[in-house]
mmCIF file of C-alpha atoms in Angstrom:
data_model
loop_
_atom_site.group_PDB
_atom_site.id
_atom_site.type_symbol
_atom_site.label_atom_id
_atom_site.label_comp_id
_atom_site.label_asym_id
_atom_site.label_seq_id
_atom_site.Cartn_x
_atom_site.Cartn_y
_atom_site.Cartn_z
ATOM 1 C CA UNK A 1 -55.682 2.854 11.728
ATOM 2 C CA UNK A 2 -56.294 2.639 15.181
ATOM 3 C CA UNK A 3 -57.736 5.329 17.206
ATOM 4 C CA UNK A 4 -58.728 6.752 20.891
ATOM 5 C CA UNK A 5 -62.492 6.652 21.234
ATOM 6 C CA UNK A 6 -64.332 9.079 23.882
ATOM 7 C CA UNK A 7 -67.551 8.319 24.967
ATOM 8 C CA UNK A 8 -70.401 10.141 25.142
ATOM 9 C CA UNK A 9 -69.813 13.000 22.507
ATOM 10 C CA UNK A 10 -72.146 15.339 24.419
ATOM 11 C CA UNK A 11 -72.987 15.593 28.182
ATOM 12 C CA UNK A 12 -74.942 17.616 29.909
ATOM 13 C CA UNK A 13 -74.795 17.506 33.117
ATOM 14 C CA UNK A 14 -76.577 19.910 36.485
ATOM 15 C CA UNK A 15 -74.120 21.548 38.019
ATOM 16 C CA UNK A 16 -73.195 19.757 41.633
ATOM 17 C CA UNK A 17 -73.537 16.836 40.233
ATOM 18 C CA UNK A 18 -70.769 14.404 38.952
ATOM 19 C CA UNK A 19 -69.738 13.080 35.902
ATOM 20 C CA UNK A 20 -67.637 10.355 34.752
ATOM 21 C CA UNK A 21 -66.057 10.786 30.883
ATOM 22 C CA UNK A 22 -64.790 7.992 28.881
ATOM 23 C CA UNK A 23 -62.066 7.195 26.783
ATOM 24 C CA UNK A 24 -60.437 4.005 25.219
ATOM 25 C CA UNK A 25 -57.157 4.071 24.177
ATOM 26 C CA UNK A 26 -54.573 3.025 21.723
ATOM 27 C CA UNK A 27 -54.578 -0.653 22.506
ATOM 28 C CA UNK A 28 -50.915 -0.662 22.386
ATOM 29 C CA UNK A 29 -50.117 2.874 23.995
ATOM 30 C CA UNK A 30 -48.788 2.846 27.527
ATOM 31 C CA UNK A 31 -49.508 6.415 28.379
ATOM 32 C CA UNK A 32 -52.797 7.926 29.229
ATOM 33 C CA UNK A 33 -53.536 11.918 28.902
ATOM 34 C CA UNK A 34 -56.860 13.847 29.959
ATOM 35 C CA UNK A 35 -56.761 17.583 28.100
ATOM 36 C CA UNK A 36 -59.596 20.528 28.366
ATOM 37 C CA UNK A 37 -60.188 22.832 26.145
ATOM 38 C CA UNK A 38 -62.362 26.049 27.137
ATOM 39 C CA UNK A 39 -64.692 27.500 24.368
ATOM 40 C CA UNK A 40 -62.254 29.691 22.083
ATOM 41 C CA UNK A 41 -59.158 28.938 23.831
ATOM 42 C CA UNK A 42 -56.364 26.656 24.198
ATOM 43 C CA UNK A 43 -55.708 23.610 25.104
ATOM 44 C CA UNK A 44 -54.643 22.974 28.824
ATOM 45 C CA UNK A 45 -52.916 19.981 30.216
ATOM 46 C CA UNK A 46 -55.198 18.141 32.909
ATOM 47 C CA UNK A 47 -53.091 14.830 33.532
ATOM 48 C CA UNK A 48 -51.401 12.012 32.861
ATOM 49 C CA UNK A 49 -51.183 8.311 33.482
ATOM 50 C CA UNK A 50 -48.813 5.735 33.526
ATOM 51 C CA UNK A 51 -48.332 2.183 35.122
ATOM 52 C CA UNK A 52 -51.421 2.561 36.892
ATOM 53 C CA UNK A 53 -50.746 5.924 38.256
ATOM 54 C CA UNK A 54 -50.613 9.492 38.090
ATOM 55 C CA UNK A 55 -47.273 10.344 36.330
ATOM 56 C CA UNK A 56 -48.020 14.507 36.183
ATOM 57 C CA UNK A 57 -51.141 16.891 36.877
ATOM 58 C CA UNK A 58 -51.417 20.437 36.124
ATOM 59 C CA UNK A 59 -53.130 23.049 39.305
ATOM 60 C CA UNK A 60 -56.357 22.465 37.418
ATOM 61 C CA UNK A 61 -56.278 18.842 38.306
ATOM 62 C CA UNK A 62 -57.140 19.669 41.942
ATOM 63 C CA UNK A 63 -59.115 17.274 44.501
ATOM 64 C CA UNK A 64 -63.052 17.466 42.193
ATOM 65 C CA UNK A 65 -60.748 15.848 39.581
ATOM 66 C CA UNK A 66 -59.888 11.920 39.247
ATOM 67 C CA UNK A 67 -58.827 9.178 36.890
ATOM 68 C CA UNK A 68 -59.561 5.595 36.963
ATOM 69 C CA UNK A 69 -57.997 2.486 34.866
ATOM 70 C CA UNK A 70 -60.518 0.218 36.054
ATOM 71 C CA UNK A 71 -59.828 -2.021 33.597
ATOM 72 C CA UNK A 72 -57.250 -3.244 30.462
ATOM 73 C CA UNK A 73 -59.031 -1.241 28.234
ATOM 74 C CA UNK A 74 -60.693 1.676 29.482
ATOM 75 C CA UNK A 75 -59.501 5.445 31.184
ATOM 76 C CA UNK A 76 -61.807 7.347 32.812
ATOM 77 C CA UNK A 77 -62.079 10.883 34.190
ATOM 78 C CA UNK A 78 -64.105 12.006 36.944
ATOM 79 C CA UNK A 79 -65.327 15.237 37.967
ATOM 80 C CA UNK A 80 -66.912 15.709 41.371
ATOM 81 C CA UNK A 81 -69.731 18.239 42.185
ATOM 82 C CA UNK A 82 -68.978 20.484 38.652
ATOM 83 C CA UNK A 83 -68.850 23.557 37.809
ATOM 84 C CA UNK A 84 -70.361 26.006 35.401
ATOM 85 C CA UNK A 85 -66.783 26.938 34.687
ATOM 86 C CA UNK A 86 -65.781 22.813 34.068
ATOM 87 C CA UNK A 87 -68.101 23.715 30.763
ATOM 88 C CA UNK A 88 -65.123 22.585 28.338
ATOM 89 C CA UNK A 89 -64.284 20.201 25.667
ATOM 90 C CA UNK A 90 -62.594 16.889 27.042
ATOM 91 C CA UNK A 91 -60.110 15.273 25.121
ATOM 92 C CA UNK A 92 -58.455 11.664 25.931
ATOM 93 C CA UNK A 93 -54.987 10.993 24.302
ATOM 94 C CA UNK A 94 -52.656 7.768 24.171
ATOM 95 C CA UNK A 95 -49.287 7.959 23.362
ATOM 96 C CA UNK A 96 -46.441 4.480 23.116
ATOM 97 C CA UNK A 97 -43.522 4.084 25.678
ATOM 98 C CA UNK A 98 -40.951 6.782 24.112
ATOM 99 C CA UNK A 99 -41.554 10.150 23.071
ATOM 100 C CA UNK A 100 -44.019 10.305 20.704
ATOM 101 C CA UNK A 101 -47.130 11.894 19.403
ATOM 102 C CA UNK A 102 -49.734 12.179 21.307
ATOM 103 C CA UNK A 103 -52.974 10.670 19.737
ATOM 104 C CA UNK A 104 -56.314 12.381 20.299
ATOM 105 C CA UNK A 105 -59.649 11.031 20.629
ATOM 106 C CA UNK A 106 -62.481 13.261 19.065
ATOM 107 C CA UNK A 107 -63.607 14.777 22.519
ATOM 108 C CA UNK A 108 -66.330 14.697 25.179
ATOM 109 C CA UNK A 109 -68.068 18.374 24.846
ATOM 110 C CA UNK A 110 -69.533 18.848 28.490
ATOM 111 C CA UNK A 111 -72.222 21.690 29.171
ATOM 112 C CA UNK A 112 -72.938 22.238 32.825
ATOM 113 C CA UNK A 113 -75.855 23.888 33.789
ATOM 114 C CA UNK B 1 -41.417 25.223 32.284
ATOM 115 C CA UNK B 2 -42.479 25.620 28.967
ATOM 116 C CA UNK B 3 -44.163 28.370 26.785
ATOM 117 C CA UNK B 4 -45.445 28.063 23.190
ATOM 118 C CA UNK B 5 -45.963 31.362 21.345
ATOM 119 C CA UNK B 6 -47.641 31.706 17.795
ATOM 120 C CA UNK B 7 -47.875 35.063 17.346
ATOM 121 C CA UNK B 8 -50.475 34.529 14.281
ATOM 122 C CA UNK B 9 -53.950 34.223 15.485
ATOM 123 C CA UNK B 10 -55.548 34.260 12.134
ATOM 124 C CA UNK B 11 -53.624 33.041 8.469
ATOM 125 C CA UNK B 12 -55.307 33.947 4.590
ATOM 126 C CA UNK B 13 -54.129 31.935 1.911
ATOM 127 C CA UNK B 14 -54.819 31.340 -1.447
ATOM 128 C CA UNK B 15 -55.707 27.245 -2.710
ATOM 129 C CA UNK B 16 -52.817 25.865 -4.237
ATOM 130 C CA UNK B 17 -50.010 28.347 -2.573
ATOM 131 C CA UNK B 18 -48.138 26.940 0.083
ATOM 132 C CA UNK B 19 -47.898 29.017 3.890
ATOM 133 C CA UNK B 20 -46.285 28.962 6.919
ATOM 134 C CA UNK B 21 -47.385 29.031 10.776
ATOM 135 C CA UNK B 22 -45.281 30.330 12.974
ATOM 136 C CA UNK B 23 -44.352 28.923 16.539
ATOM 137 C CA UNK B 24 -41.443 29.575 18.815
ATOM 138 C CA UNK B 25 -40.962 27.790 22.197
ATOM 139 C CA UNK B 26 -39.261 27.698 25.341
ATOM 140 C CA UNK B 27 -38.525 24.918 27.259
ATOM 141 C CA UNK B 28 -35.846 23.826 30.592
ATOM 142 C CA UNK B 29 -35.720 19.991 28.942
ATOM 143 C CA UNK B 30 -32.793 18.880 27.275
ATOM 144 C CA UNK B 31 -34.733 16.532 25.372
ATOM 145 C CA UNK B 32 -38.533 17.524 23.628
ATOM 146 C CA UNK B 33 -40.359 17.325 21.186
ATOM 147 C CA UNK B 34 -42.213 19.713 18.817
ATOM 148 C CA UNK B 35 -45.874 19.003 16.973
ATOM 149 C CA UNK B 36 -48.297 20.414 15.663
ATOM 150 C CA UNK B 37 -52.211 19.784 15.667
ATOM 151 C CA UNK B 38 -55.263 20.451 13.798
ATOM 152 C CA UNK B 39 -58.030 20.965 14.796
ATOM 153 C CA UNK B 40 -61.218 21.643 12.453
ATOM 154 C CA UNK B 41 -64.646 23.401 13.184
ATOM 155 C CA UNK B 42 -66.025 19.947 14.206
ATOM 156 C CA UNK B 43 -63.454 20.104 17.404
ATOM 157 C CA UNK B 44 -60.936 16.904 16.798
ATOM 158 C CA UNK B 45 -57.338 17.003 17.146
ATOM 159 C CA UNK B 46 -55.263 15.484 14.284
ATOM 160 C CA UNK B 47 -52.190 14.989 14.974
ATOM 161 C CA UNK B 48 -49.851 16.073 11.859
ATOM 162 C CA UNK B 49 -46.234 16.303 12.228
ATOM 163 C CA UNK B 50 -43.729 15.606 14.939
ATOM 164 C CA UNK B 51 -40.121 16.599 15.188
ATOM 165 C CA UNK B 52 -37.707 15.540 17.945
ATOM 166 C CA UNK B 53 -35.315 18.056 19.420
ATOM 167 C CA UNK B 54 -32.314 15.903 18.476
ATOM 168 C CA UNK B 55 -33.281 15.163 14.810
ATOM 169 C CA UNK B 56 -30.866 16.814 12.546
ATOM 170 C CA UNK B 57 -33.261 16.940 9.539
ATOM 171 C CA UNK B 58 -36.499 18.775 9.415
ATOM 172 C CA UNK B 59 -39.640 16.706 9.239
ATOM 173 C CA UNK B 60 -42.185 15.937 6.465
ATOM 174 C CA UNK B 61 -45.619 14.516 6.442
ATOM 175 C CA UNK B 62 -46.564 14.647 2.808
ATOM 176 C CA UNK B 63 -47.645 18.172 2.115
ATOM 177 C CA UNK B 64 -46.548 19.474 5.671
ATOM 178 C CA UNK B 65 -43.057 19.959 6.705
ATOM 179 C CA UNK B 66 -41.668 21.073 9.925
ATOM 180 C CA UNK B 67 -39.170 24.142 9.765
ATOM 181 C CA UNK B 68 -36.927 23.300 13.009
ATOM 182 C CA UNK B 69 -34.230 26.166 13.878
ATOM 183 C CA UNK B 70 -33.053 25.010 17.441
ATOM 184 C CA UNK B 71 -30.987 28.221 18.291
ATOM 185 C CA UNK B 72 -33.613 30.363 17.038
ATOM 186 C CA UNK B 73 -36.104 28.161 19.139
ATOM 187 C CA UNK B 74 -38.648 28.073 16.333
ATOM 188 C CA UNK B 75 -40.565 25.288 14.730
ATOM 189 C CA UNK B 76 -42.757 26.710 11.861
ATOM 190 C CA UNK B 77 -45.482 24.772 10.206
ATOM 191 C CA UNK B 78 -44.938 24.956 6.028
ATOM 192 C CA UNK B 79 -48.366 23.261 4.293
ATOM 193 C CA UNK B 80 -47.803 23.117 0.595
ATOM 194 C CA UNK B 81 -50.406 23.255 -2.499
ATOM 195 C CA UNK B 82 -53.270 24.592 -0.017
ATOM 196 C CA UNK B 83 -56.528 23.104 -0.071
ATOM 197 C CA UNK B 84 -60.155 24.067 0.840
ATOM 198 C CA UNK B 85 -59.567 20.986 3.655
ATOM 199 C CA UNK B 86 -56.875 23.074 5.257
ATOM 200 C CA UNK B 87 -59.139 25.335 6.634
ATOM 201 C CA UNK B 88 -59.146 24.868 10.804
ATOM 202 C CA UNK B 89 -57.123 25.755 13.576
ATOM 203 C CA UNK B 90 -53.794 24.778 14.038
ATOM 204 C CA UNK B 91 -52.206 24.410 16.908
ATOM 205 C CA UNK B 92 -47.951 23.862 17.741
ATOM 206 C CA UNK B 93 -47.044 22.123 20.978
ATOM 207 C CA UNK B 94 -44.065 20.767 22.915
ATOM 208 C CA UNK B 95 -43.204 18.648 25.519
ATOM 209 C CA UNK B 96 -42.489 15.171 26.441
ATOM 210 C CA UNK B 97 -43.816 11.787 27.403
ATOM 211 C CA UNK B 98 -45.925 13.269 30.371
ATOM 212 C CA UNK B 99 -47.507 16.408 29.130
ATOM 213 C CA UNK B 100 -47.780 18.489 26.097
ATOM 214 C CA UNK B 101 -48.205 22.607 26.133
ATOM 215 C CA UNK B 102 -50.056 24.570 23.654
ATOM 216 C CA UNK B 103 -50.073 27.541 21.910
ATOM 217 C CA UNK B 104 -53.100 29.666 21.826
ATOM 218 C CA UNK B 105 -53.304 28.846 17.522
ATOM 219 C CA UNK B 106 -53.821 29.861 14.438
ATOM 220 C CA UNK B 107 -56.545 30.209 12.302
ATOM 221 C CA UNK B 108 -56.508 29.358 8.788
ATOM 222 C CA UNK B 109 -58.578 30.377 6.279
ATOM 223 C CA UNK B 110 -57.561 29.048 2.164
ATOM 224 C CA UNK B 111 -59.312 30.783 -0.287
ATOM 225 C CA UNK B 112 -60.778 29.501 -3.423
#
């Protein structure tokens, strides 16, 4: 079955500097999530992506925050000069063209310090 | 807007019973969609069950089954014959092609 695949599992990262997380979708999907979830609590909406652009972001999504299709496959998410408080697990999703599920990728756990 | 509330943060249940998670939701959008997650102590989310706010019958992934009452805005979880491998946290969302919203969960513990 296919699957979303985030890459790397782990990162940890100074704070100030940037990072760049990594996800390949669902070959197939046409929409493109980003999702955070803080240690012990739930899981918060970051964005979303569609035909090459933003389609809707949440007020965490603010200006250290940006995604990238640079190419057919991949979806990346950057975060500018981090934060101890950006210390979260990062989860990619893919979903096809009409409302359905939402497929999750396994997660990016990143540890600023 | 839209609000997920499951008002169960932790769930006990005995292997081989069935049990149910509760969720209720409010949402503005005439047209949404409920699901549910899980998500075990190694951190994935596994998608489970979907329901669609204009499908007249309930939904069933093999041993889970979706218990939609639109006027009482609720859209409980029912896993049957319980097994050790239920054990995680499950979460209930809604929402549409752009975003999804999540409850805060519920932790499930089956018992041998």
């Amino acid at each position: 079955e296919p699957e979303v695949t985030q890459t790397p599992s782990h990162q940890v990262t100074q704070m100030g500097q940037e990072v760049i997380l990594r996800c390949v979708p669902i070959s197939n999907h046409l929409y493109f999530y980003w999702y955070r979830q803080i240690l012990g609590q739930k899981v918060e909406f970051l964005v979303s992506f569609y035909n090459n652009e933003i389609s809707e972001k949440s007020e965490i999504f603010d200006d250290q925050f940006s995604v990238e299709r640079p190419d057919g496959s991949n979806f990346t998410l950057k975060i500018r000069s981090t934060k101890l408080e950006d210390s979260a697990m990062y989860f990619c999703a893919s979903s096809p063209p009409l409302d359905q599920p939402q497929h999750f990728g396994d997660g990016t756990r990143l540890s600023i310090l | 807007a839209q609000k997920i509330t499951q008002t169960q943060p932790g769930m006990f249940v005995q292997e081989k019973e069935a049990v149910t998670l509760d969720c209720t939701y409010d949402t503005s959008d005439q047209s949404y969609g409920l699901f549910w997650y899980k998500q075990p102590s190694s951190g994935e989310m596994i998608f489970l069950i979907y329901q669609g706010s204009y499908d007249e019958q309930n939904a069933t992934e093999g041993r889970y089954s979706l218990n939609f009452q639109k006027a009482r805005k609720s859209a409980n979880l029912v896993i049957s014959a319980s097994q050790l491998g239920d054990s995680a946290m499950y979460f209930c969302a809604t929402g549409s092609a752009r975003q999804l919203t999540f409850g805060s969960g519920t932790q499930l513990t089956v018992l041998p």
